[in-house]
XYZ file of C-alpha atoms in Angstrom:
715
model
C 16.777 -17.771 -19.389
C 15.766 -19.439 -22.665
C 12.951 -17.601 -24.444
C 10.945 -18.612 -27.522
C 9.948 -15.715 -29.804
C 6.875 -17.652 -30.986
C 5.840 -18.151 -27.343
C 6.324 -14.426 -26.668
C 3.927 -13.571 -29.502
C 1.147 -15.513 -27.722
C 1.435 -12.899 -24.953
C 1.691 -9.754 -27.107
C -0.730 -7.744 -29.236
C -0.102 -7.313 -32.097
C 1.572 -10.723 -32.206
C 4.046 -9.958 -35.004
C 7.236 -9.534 -32.964
C 10.356 -10.600 -34.869
C 13.507 -11.989 -33.297
C 15.417 -8.827 -34.218
C 12.783 -6.627 -32.584
C 12.796 -8.806 -29.464
C 16.582 -8.629 -29.214
C 16.627 -4.853 -29.663
C 13.812 -4.240 -27.173
C 15.300 -6.485 -24.475
C 18.781 -5.009 -24.884
C 17.334 -1.515 -24.508
C 15.418 -2.598 -21.376
C 18.606 -3.905 -19.767
C 18.414 -7.610 -20.677
C 21.231 -8.367 -23.134
C 21.036 -11.442 -25.356
C 23.821 -13.969 -24.737
C 23.024 -16.209 -27.705
C 20.481 -16.731 -30.469
C 19.448 -19.988 -32.138
C 17.121 -20.579 -35.066
C 14.733 -23.518 -34.570
C 12.881 -25.572 -37.153
C 9.613 -27.119 -35.931
C 6.676 -28.845 -37.652
C 4.626 -25.687 -37.007
C 7.194 -23.419 -38.614
C 10.392 -21.581 -37.762
C 11.090 -20.207 -34.303
C 13.978 -18.388 -32.607
C 15.372 -19.260 -29.189
C 16.984 -16.374 -27.302
C 19.213 -16.836 -24.262
C 18.397 -13.724 -22.205
C 20.669 -12.544 -19.388
C 18.521 -12.028 -16.262
C 19.925 -10.296 -13.191
C 19.402 -11.963 -9.812
C 16.916 -9.319 -8.609
C 14.554 -9.832 -11.562
C 13.025 -13.206 -10.837
C 9.841 -12.011 -12.562
C 11.692 -12.156 -15.897
C 12.460 -15.858 -15.430
C 9.250 -16.353 -17.445
C 7.838 -15.560 -20.861
C 5.169 -13.339 -19.296
C 7.807 -11.265 -17.491
C 9.902 -10.853 -20.633
C 6.802 -10.060 -22.706
C 5.870 -7.364 -20.175
C 9.257 -5.707 -20.682
C 8.939 -5.859 -24.477
C 5.402 -4.450 -24.306
C 6.618 -1.494 -22.227
C 9.448 -0.707 -24.651
C 7.605 -1.242 -27.936
C 4.131 0.001 -26.958
C 2.489 -3.362 -27.617
C -0.320 -4.686 -25.469
C 0.235 -7.504 -22.969
C -2.120 -10.480 -23.373
C -2.651 -12.358 -20.111
C -3.008 -16.156 -20.368
C -6.483 -17.640 -19.988
C -7.324 -19.201 -16.633
C -10.032 -21.568 -15.458
C -13.235 -20.102 -14.054
C -13.786 -22.206 -10.962
C -16.615 -22.129 -8.418
C -14.386 -21.630 -5.355
C -11.365 -19.460 -4.658
C -9.049 -19.980 -1.741
C -10.878 -22.136 0.779
C -10.422 -24.175 3.923
C -9.160 -22.788 7.217
C -5.833 -21.517 5.909
C -4.925 -18.451 3.898
C -6.097 -14.992 4.759
C -8.896 -16.403 6.852
C -6.839 -19.115 8.498
C -6.024 -19.309 12.173
C -2.562 -20.191 13.359
C -2.559 -22.824 16.057
C 0.701 -23.723 17.750
C 2.702 -22.149 14.934
C 0.852 -24.152 12.227
C -1.809 -23.481 9.595
C -4.336 -25.983 8.292
C -6.797 -26.299 5.420
C -8.968 -29.285 4.576
C -11.679 -30.662 2.313
C -13.393 -34.011 2.022
C -10.514 -35.337 -0.111
C -7.372 -33.730 1.298
C -5.931 -32.070 4.385
C -3.079 -29.540 4.330
C -0.896 -28.841 7.367
C 1.725 -26.100 7.266
C 4.111 -26.431 10.229
C 6.576 -23.910 8.781
C 4.537 -20.812 7.865
C 7.606 -18.577 8.229
C 9.359 -20.558 5.462
C 6.304 -21.424 3.360
C 4.464 -18.163 2.727
C 1.782 -19.790 0.538
C 0.792 -23.399 -0.053
C -2.231 -23.998 -2.259
C -3.615 -27.319 -3.465
C -6.515 -28.304 -5.723
C -7.819 -31.830 -6.161
C -8.768 -32.808 -9.739
C -10.458 -36.193 -10.188
C -10.816 -38.378 -13.253
C -7.891 -37.117 -15.330
C -6.511 -39.127 -18.245
C -2.709 -39.149 -18.342
C -1.269 -39.373 -21.850
C 0.939 -37.696 -24.426
C 0.838 -33.933 -24.847
C -0.443 -32.228 -28.018
C 2.074 -30.996 -30.575
C 1.840 -27.306 -29.592
C 2.757 -28.084 -25.976
C 5.621 -30.399 -26.934
C 7.019 -27.760 -29.293
C 6.730 -25.039 -26.654
C 8.683 -27.098 -24.127
C 11.295 -28.171 -26.675
C 11.810 -24.515 -27.635
C 13.191 -23.886 -24.120
C 15.208 -27.093 -23.953
C 12.750 -29.416 -22.149
C 11.487 -32.832 -23.214
C 7.873 -33.890 -23.035
C 6.915 -36.408 -20.297
C 3.127 -36.542 -20.194
C 0.294 -34.046 -20.468
C 0.017 -33.462 -16.675
C 3.721 -32.941 -15.959
C 4.132 -30.932 -19.164
C 1.471 -28.483 -17.974
C 3.426 -27.766 -14.774
C 6.602 -27.163 -16.795
C 4.726 -24.970 -19.278
C 3.250 -22.802 -16.489
C 6.692 -22.507 -14.891
C 8.196 -21.069 -18.091
C 5.084 -19.061 -18.926
C 4.354 -17.391 -15.544
C 7.479 -18.096 -13.498
C 5.481 -20.052 -10.887
C 6.768 -23.567 -10.219
C 4.049 -26.119 -9.463
C 3.942 -29.816 -8.693
C 1.413 -32.600 -9.173
C 0.929 -35.511 -6.753
C -0.934 -38.744 -7.389
C -3.685 -38.509 -4.741
C -3.937 -42.283 -4.398
C -0.243 -42.479 -3.418
C -0.520 -39.958 -0.562
C -0.698 -41.727 2.785
C -3.601 -40.464 4.850
C -4.810 -38.146 2.053
C -2.678 -35.465 3.638
C 0.093 -33.029 2.673
C 2.274 -31.703 5.474
C 4.867 -28.934 5.160
C 7.509 -29.627 7.791
C 11.237 -29.871 8.359
C 12.733 -33.275 7.635
C 13.678 -35.722 10.353
C 17.415 -36.230 10.675
C 18.598 -38.713 8.002
C 15.038 -39.047 6.635
C 15.225 -40.857 3.266
C 13.837 -39.430 0.030
C 14.077 -40.757 -3.510
C 13.652 -37.865 -5.938
C 12.272 -37.809 -9.479
C 15.767 -38.118 -10.940
C 16.110 -41.553 -9.316
C 18.667 -40.496 -6.699
C 18.297 -41.407 -3.020
C 19.109 -38.836 -0.353
C 19.302 -38.592 3.432
C 17.967 -35.243 4.547
C 19.049 -32.893 7.317
C 16.796 -31.566 10.049
C 16.904 -28.007 8.652
C 15.669 -29.004 5.167
C 12.014 -28.440 4.342
C 9.879 -31.175 2.809
C 6.326 -31.747 1.677
C 5.227 -35.006 3.297
C 2.132 -37.139 3.557
C 1.014 -38.779 6.792
C 3.906 -41.290 6.699
C 6.904 -39.993 4.749
C 8.487 -37.144 2.825
C 7.105 -36.929 -0.713
C 9.200 -34.061 -2.124
C 12.053 -31.713 -1.264
C 10.173 -28.433 -0.923
C 10.740 -26.039 -3.798
C 13.540 -28.130 -5.308
C 12.376 -31.480 -6.696
C 9.505 -33.901 -6.318
C 9.631 -37.390 -4.897
C 9.390 -40.547 -6.973
C 6.910 -42.303 -4.643
C 4.051 -39.867 -5.365
C 4.793 -39.143 -9.038
C 2.126 -39.088 -11.754
C 2.069 -42.128 -14.081
C -0.254 -43.456 -16.798
C -2.339 -45.193 -14.118
C -3.002 -41.967 -12.208
C -6.642 -40.890 -12.087
C -6.870 -38.343 -9.276
C -4.254 -35.640 -8.778
C -3.356 -32.852 -6.368
C -2.077 -29.681 -8.033
C 0.257 -27.788 -5.686
C 1.329 -24.177 -6.230
C 3.403 -22.776 -3.364
C 6.013 -20.186 -2.513
C 9.019 -20.614 -0.222
C 11.629 -18.591 1.611
C 14.652 -18.339 -0.739
C 17.286 -19.345 1.845
C 15.260 -22.437 2.776
C 15.372 -23.590 -0.862
C 18.963 -22.581 -1.582
C 20.440 -24.546 1.341
C 19.419 -28.121 0.335
C 19.746 -27.397 -3.394
C 23.426 -26.539 -2.935
C 24.164 -29.292 -0.434
C 22.657 -32.019 -2.621
C 23.846 -30.397 -5.864
C 20.318 -30.377 -7.297
C 19.682 -27.373 -9.541
C 16.187 -27.289 -11.001
C 14.158 -24.692 -12.868
C 11.888 -24.510 -9.809
C 14.662 -23.877 -7.274
C 16.235 -21.237 -9.541
C 13.005 -19.241 -9.383
C 12.260 -19.730 -5.700
C 15.789 -18.589 -4.847
C 14.955 -15.284 -6.586
C 11.620 -14.866 -4.728
C 8.209 -15.887 -6.029
C 5.543 -13.689 -4.466
C 2.760 -15.532 -2.568
C 0.129 -13.316 -4.185
C 0.814 -14.854 -7.619
C 0.055 -18.440 -6.574
C -3.715 -18.370 -7.071
C -3.509 -17.115 -10.673
C -0.872 -19.728 -11.500
C -3.049 -22.461 -9.988
C -6.038 -21.341 -12.066
C -3.893 -21.283 -15.218
C -2.506 -24.779 -14.616
C -5.988 -26.083 -13.769
C -7.381 -24.796 -17.092
C -4.622 -26.458 -19.095
C -5.030 -29.762 -17.241
C -8.792 -29.738 -17.821
C -8.282 -28.916 -21.507
C -5.641 -31.599 -22.082
C -6.468 -34.361 -19.578
C -10.098 -33.805 -18.660
C -11.218 -34.381 -15.103
C -13.368 -32.590 -12.550
C -11.866 -30.067 -10.112
C -13.099 -29.878 -6.552
C -14.669 -26.573 -5.620
C -12.224 -25.178 -3.085
C -8.619 -24.155 -3.612
C -7.053 -25.248 -0.327
C -4.682 -22.640 1.117
C -2.449 -23.304 4.137
C -0.434 -20.105 4.140
C -0.287 -17.033 6.378
C -2.392 -13.993 5.583
C -1.174 -12.188 2.469
C 0.585 -8.872 2.980
C -0.973 -5.773 1.381
C 0.687 -4.223 -1.686
C 3.620 -1.874 -1.110
C 3.010 1.776 -1.973
C 6.024 3.903 -2.959
C 5.990 7.666 -3.443
C 8.361 9.288 -5.962
C 9.094 12.996 -6.339
C 8.917 14.006 -9.994
C 11.634 16.618 -9.505
C 13.901 14.027 -7.893
C 13.486 11.798 -10.947
C 14.576 14.668 -13.203
C 17.526 15.483 -10.942
C 18.857 11.912 -10.856
C 18.372 11.200 -14.560
C 19.598 14.623 -15.688
C 16.722 15.055 -18.115
C 13.189 16.423 -17.730
C 10.382 13.891 -18.109
C 6.844 15.166 -17.678
C 5.102 13.684 -14.590
C 2.315 12.322 -16.803
C 4.916 10.505 -18.907
C 6.605 9.198 -15.751
C 3.292 7.702 -14.613
C 2.639 6.262 -18.110
C 6.021 4.498 -18.173
C 5.387 2.924 -14.779
C 1.872 1.895 -15.807
C 3.285 0.199 -18.931
C 5.217 -2.069 -16.541
C 1.957 -3.031 -14.744
C 2.785 -0.654 -11.883
C -0.364 1.209 -10.812
C 0.960 4.815 -10.833
C -0.943 8.067 -10.403
C 0.175 11.711 -10.460
C -0.468 13.402 -7.126
C 0.607 17.063 -7.218
C 4.416 17.064 -7.433
C 4.885 13.339 -6.966
C 3.958 9.926 -8.351
C 2.239 7.434 -6.037
C 2.813 3.867 -7.203
C 1.308 0.608 -5.955
C 3.901 -2.114 -6.506
C 2.532 -5.272 -8.179
C 3.133 -8.732 -6.752
C 5.668 -9.727 -9.406
C 8.041 -6.798 -8.664
C 9.437 -7.505 -5.175
C 12.610 -5.618 -6.163
C 10.831 -2.236 -6.090
C 10.708 -0.718 -2.609
C 12.248 2.783 -2.795
C 11.884 6.005 -4.709
C 15.143 5.425 -6.567
C 13.865 2.034 -7.788
C 11.009 3.733 -9.615
C 13.400 6.315 -11.053
C 15.568 3.506 -12.433
C 12.522 1.918 -14.091
C 11.588 5.228 -15.719
C 15.160 5.780 -16.913
C 15.600 2.424 -18.608
C 12.191 2.409 -20.341
C 12.535 6.068 -21.372
C 15.885 5.035 -22.849
C 19.315 5.409 -21.318
C 20.562 6.486 -24.743
C 18.266 9.526 -24.504
C 19.887 10.756 -21.289
C 22.599 13.322 -22.117
C 26.213 12.706 -21.137
C 27.816 15.830 -19.688
C 31.430 16.762 -20.391
C 31.860 17.713 -16.742
C 30.219 16.237 -13.674
C 28.744 18.818 -11.288
C 29.784 18.004 -7.730
C 28.691 19.638 -4.514
C 30.738 19.375 -1.359
C 28.710 18.522 1.734
C 29.807 18.469 5.361
C 30.254 15.118 7.051
C 27.118 13.743 8.690
C 26.819 13.471 12.458
C 27.404 9.727 12.219
C 30.556 10.187 10.150
C 31.892 12.734 12.640
C 31.043 10.403 15.527
C 32.937 7.509 13.912
C 35.911 9.801 13.371
C 35.772 10.815 17.051
C 35.739 7.168 18.171
C 38.851 6.431 16.152
C 40.649 9.616 17.219
C 39.966 8.939 20.898
C 41.237 5.358 20.752
C 44.306 6.235 18.696
C 45.029 9.018 21.171
C 44.923 6.407 23.942
C 47.625 4.373 22.188
C 45.433 1.898 20.305
C 46.095 0.644 16.773
C 43.119 -0.070 14.518
C 42.824 -3.503 12.906
C 40.741 -4.683 9.951
C 40.142 -8.426 10.117
C 37.983 -10.949 8.272
C 34.406 -11.601 9.416
C 34.783 -15.408 9.375
C 36.328 -17.492 12.153
C 36.543 -21.189 12.952
C 33.576 -22.927 14.568
C 35.662 -23.441 17.706
C 36.449 -19.726 18.044
C 32.855 -18.792 17.325
C 31.386 -21.176 19.920
C 33.775 -19.828 22.579
C 32.468 -16.289 22.072
C 28.774 -16.734 21.285
C 26.503 -14.996 23.850
C 23.959 -16.933 25.892
C 20.656 -17.454 24.052
C 22.270 -17.258 20.613
C 24.029 -19.725 18.365
C 26.632 -19.571 15.650
C 25.670 -18.489 12.144
C 27.718 -20.353 9.517
C 27.935 -20.832 5.771
C 28.325 -24.089 3.886
C 31.471 -25.922 5.000
C 32.371 -26.579 1.375
C 32.587 -22.850 0.680
C 34.813 -22.001 3.683
C 36.339 -25.192 5.018
C 38.517 -23.819 7.817
C 36.510 -20.787 8.912
C 32.813 -21.190 8.052
C 31.374 -19.258 11.030
C 30.457 -15.591 10.990
C 32.027 -14.173 14.140
C 29.617 -13.542 17.039
C 32.271 -11.283 18.621
C 35.261 -9.288 17.337
C 37.440 -10.489 20.254
C 38.664 -13.768 18.642
C 39.859 -11.734 15.648
C 41.777 -9.357 17.938
C 43.299 -12.302 19.825
C 44.541 -13.763 16.558
C 45.925 -10.377 15.522
C 47.712 -10.103 18.891
C 49.289 -13.520 18.323
C 50.506 -12.483 14.854
C 52.152 -9.390 16.349
C 53.726 -11.505 19.082
C 55.163 -13.984 16.566
C 56.509 -11.133 14.427
C 58.119 -9.372 17.408
C 56.169 -6.219 16.574
C 55.946 -4.951 20.164
C 59.345 -3.266 19.919
C 58.160 -1.254 16.910
C 55.084 0.193 18.620
C 56.831 3.245 20.061
C 55.178 4.845 23.069
C 52.312 2.336 22.978
C 54.846 -0.456 23.234
C 55.892 0.734 26.680
C 52.369 -0.034 27.862
C 51.997 -3.188 25.780
C 50.019 -3.758 22.616
C 46.632 -2.044 22.304
C 44.284 -2.968 19.435
C 40.758 -1.968 18.455
C 38.346 -2.697 15.646
C 34.902 -1.423 14.645
C 33.041 -4.255 12.929
C 29.779 -6.174 12.682
C 29.074 -9.355 14.647
C 26.536 -12.016 13.728
C 24.544 -14.801 15.363
C 21.056 -16.256 15.280
C 18.433 -16.872 17.940
C 18.313 -20.303 19.513
C 14.522 -20.615 19.749
C 13.978 -22.817 16.683
C 15.684 -26.195 17.242
C 14.444 -27.657 13.939
C 15.477 -24.831 11.663
C 17.244 -21.503 11.314
C 16.574 -18.817 13.911
C 16.246 -15.077 13.504
C 19.507 -13.481 12.375
C 21.024 -11.025 14.879
C 23.558 -8.443 13.683
C 25.217 -5.641 15.641
C 28.075 -3.236 15.004
C 30.532 -3.172 17.902
C 33.682 -1.409 19.044
C 36.092 -4.042 20.370
C 39.300 -3.330 22.293
C 42.225 -5.445 23.477
C 45.048 -4.419 25.839
C 48.035 -6.276 27.231
C 47.584 -6.815 30.976
C 50.890 -7.697 32.697
C 49.256 -6.166 35.799
C 45.594 -7.217 35.455
C 44.198 -4.744 38.007
C 45.976 -1.783 36.427
C 44.927 -2.911 32.942
C 41.275 -3.209 33.957
C 41.318 0.284 35.441
C 43.093 1.669 32.368
C 40.579 0.090 29.993
C 37.698 1.397 32.053
C 39.238 4.856 31.796
C 39.452 4.504 27.994
C 35.774 3.496 27.828
C 34.758 6.444 30.001
C 36.810 8.771 27.799
C 34.974 7.408 24.742
C 31.594 7.965 26.372
C 32.471 11.522 27.459
C 33.837 12.456 24.018
C 30.771 11.135 22.227
C 28.059 12.089 24.724
C 29.428 14.915 26.857
C 30.602 15.078 30.471
C 27.051 14.716 31.782
C 26.943 11.114 30.527
C 27.997 8.428 32.971
C 29.333 4.893 32.665
C 27.919 2.447 35.215
C 29.970 -0.682 35.909
C 28.392 -3.802 37.427
C 30.313 -7.044 38.124
C 28.540 -9.750 36.163
C 28.917 -13.301 34.936
C 30.744 -13.467 31.571
C 28.495 -13.379 28.476
C 30.472 -16.360 27.101
C 32.940 -18.903 28.532
C 36.204 -17.342 27.316
C 36.336 -14.664 30.015
C 37.303 -14.837 33.686
C 34.397 -15.277 36.079
C 36.011 -13.048 38.731
C 37.081 -10.233 36.398
C 34.113 -9.386 34.181
C 31.770 -6.419 34.356
C 28.726 -5.280 32.454
C 28.678 -1.665 31.235
C 25.750 0.725 31.097
C 25.582 4.243 29.695
C 23.447 6.783 31.541
C 22.259 9.984 29.831
C 19.727 12.262 31.549
C 16.893 9.864 32.509
C 17.964 7.169 30.038
C 19.959 4.036 30.862
C 21.111 1.700 28.073
C 23.259 -1.457 28.072
C 26.617 -0.622 26.525
C 28.667 -3.837 26.602
C 31.233 -5.539 28.823
C 34.914 -5.573 29.694
C 36.890 -8.421 31.248
C 40.102 -10.371 31.483
C 40.480 -13.259 29.060
C 40.694 -16.500 31.044
C 43.802 -18.693 31.210
C 42.416 -21.377 28.893
C 41.706 -18.871 26.115
C 45.088 -17.200 26.601
C 46.775 -20.600 26.323
C 44.721 -21.609 23.284
C 45.868 -18.490 21.419
C 49.421 -18.975 22.730
C 49.713 -15.463 24.155
C 52.687 -14.755 26.397
C 50.939 -11.869 28.192
C 47.448 -11.786 29.749
C 45.028 -9.496 27.947
C 41.981 -7.491 28.948
C 39.218 -6.987 26.375
C 36.072 -4.926 25.947
C 33.245 -4.934 23.442
C 30.679 -2.152 23.374
C 27.776 -1.442 21.043
C 28.443 1.280 18.503
C 24.828 2.498 18.344
C 24.340 3.229 22.079
C 27.833 4.759 22.172
C 27.151 7.350 19.473
C 23.428 7.869 20.164
C 24.166 11.065 22.128
C 26.444 12.600 19.501
C 27.048 15.488 19.071
C 27.173 16.320 22.789
C 25.840 19.650 23.987
C 28.778 22.007 24.456
C 29.168 24.137 27.581
C 31.738 26.911 27.920
C 32.695 28.340 31.332
C 35.118 31.104 32.189
C 38.395 30.019 33.737
C 38.168 29.984 37.563
C 39.367 33.176 39.207
C 39.938 31.699 42.658
C 41.949 28.663 43.795
C 40.311 25.393 44.916
C 40.705 23.405 48.096
C 41.409 19.722 47.520
C 40.907 16.968 50.086
C 42.063 13.361 49.662
C 40.039 10.854 51.671
C 40.961 7.218 52.223
C 38.146 5.006 53.479
C 38.343 1.359 54.496
C 35.460 -0.661 53.066
C 34.541 -4.261 52.307
C 36.391 -5.883 49.402
C 33.240 -6.184 47.275
C 32.416 -2.453 47.518
C 32.350 -0.881 44.067
C 33.609 2.570 43.200
C 30.221 3.311 41.650
C 28.660 2.937 45.109
C 31.082 5.508 46.522
C 30.399 7.836 43.574
C 26.667 7.607 44.101
C 26.928 8.475 47.815
C 29.143 11.491 47.026
C 26.667 12.731 44.402
C 23.645 12.135 46.644
C 25.261 14.099 49.478
C 25.053 17.285 47.332
C 28.007 18.891 49.100
C 28.062 22.666 48.906
C 30.757 24.101 46.611
C 31.933 20.629 45.470
C 33.520 21.239 42.075
C 34.801 17.752 41.175
C 35.506 14.308 42.564
C 37.717 11.525 41.258
C 39.134 8.099 42.016
C 42.822 7.964 43.093
C 43.626 4.362 43.953
C 43.106 1.220 46.031
C 45.337 -0.228 48.739
C 45.220 -3.698 50.293
C 47.355 -4.807 53.215
C 47.506 -7.037 56.289
C 46.884 -4.100 58.624
C 43.481 -3.539 57.004
C 42.307 -7.068 57.740
C 41.014 -9.829 55.490
C 38.272 -8.864 53.041
C 38.940 -5.121 53.458
C 40.490 -2.514 51.182
C 41.291 1.186 51.285
C 39.811 3.368 48.574
C 41.335 6.820 48.084
C 39.491 9.575 46.245
C 39.918 13.308 45.815
C 37.370 16.073 46.409
C 37.782 19.536 44.937
C 35.887 22.490 46.397
C 35.702 25.948 44.849
C 33.695 29.154 45.261
C 33.481 31.077 41.964
C 33.157 34.431 43.785
C 35.860 34.287 46.442
C 38.641 32.275 48.037
C 37.403 29.445 50.254
C 38.634 28.902 53.807
C 39.394 25.439 55.155
C 36.916 25.790 57.992
C 34.150 26.180 55.360
C 35.092 22.875 53.721
C 35.521 20.822 56.915
C 31.745 20.495 57.613
C 31.146 19.249 54.043
C 33.836 16.582 54.382
C 32.481 15.518 57.771
C 28.975 15.255 56.286
C 30.282 12.975 53.543
C 32.260 10.777 55.975
C 29.086 10.226 58.009
C 27.159 9.285 54.867
C 29.859 6.772 53.875
C 29.831 5.237 57.371
C 26.058 5.004 57.364
C 25.647 3.494 53.878
C 28.828 1.461 53.378
C 30.084 0.824 56.909
C 33.226 2.734 55.884
C 35.957 3.801 58.255
C 38.121 6.841 57.670
C 41.708 5.680 57.378
C 44.274 7.815 59.208
């Protein structure tokens, strides 16, 4: 950021800041000087400083922001620029009083209508009509100010917008009202291949996800990046529209990078310009235009933006500030330092309550305020200890839960993988869930794999292929006897598909994904289900239950006839957990895998929500159990969960445990029938059971199975 010392002195009192003082103050505040250049102007000498600004401090991309930092460090006063006193503030039907109709906001006057069809991407759009201006050369002071930051003078109207940009950090734009078709400005996404000739003389074809400011017929500027040539101000212009707006950073960054257009405006919008600063910037620009070009402003400032959000209030513990900085600072001094940065701070007992100003969007937490106090107090005044005191703390419940997940899977023969979050568009589209779409970065940045993975499974499939090509199966020891087993805990990404003309809402989850070789698909599915149940029991206790429901695949890479949805049941709570399935033949062939594989993907948050499980300790049984194996013939589509539920609902006396044994299919059972074998264990904690006491319980259960499932007891 290029800064003029003479310009800074217009905003400071006393206005006698030297270049050396400015350099020292900014370096102390955390803004080192990259270069320094002495300037010679008709009005006298000046110094241009190139100040290094971090990406989170967009407020310091202006002379006012830098002057505020210098004032806080040196104790000078901050002089706010003069603004026009106008008869009307924000007017029309937009802004805080506006009503959203069909996702749009409108504001209108006799001369101009604003329509905002993208209020989520344009948080504030203000416009003021000024009639009867005289376009001409700028006065010497304005030309010198712009030249001090490396700009050339164009005319008095355009120069004012550039001056306000470097003074306040608010980009603005001026349209020739007579050149606007329909006397209308519309904020909308461009039509596919819509043409636009920008102020630099280049012609572009826009994409449908790029935001423009248009009139009733055509796009007139690329929103937040650069204006259009068709509506530019020239010497013949008499009536103008002054626009001051704010935009969503990602919406500005996308077209600026694609078209390779880097402007002073886009650089600031990409670092966030708060909507609450737009009205002051508009009043400042209006005053300068009236002073330099004359004209008559219309009463109302048209505003087609959503309602402004209230200021953020952050509470900071004074003792916590001392603990983090390692030095005692009196609470009154803490509040004074924050106030010197235009942060409204008050001492409230043992804490500081601060109202964050519009220009400081980077302050949202207690530690942010502590950092501000530390750097203005002076990092050189904080003592450096010869030894660092450290306190050992036990692992958090979440850390222990993550460790338990890994231990359980490794104990089941799985190997953990760590793979990259990007995949090819083809892999991403094959694993994106219904209702979502792929989230990708610019193709130029990642040519082969631009898509953020919507599932971890394609990464595991690729890892399985690498192991196959390397012949690693023989080196897997005991796990190798059962085939390769891989797992990964990682984030997945997608976006909602409810906005066809622009980006949707980003969706991000952290999942546990598993992959197992499946030479015998049925056995592999049962084994993977057992692993999932073991995970749930380890993390949530034996009272938790995994419900399995056959379901259509969440994406097209899985087999339709071998996919199930998983639910976790705890007490009276039932949450979706994920899915497990066989990968279909087409996907197996695409990844060139010699062995079929079964996969599962479950949400990490619902899995560990019940951790740590409540422990229960029982004495070892003193008397032996009686076990009964039952084989029932049922319809092929009968699920084990249905059998489990009937056993539990029967509430058999002295039933200690029940468990699945196996399934048998054969010609003697008939088509569409199968035999399910399960084991019942009965026990009396006070004495030895007799078989004749168990027989009635078994008979009761057999009747319940016949009645509810049409089951037959197999001899």
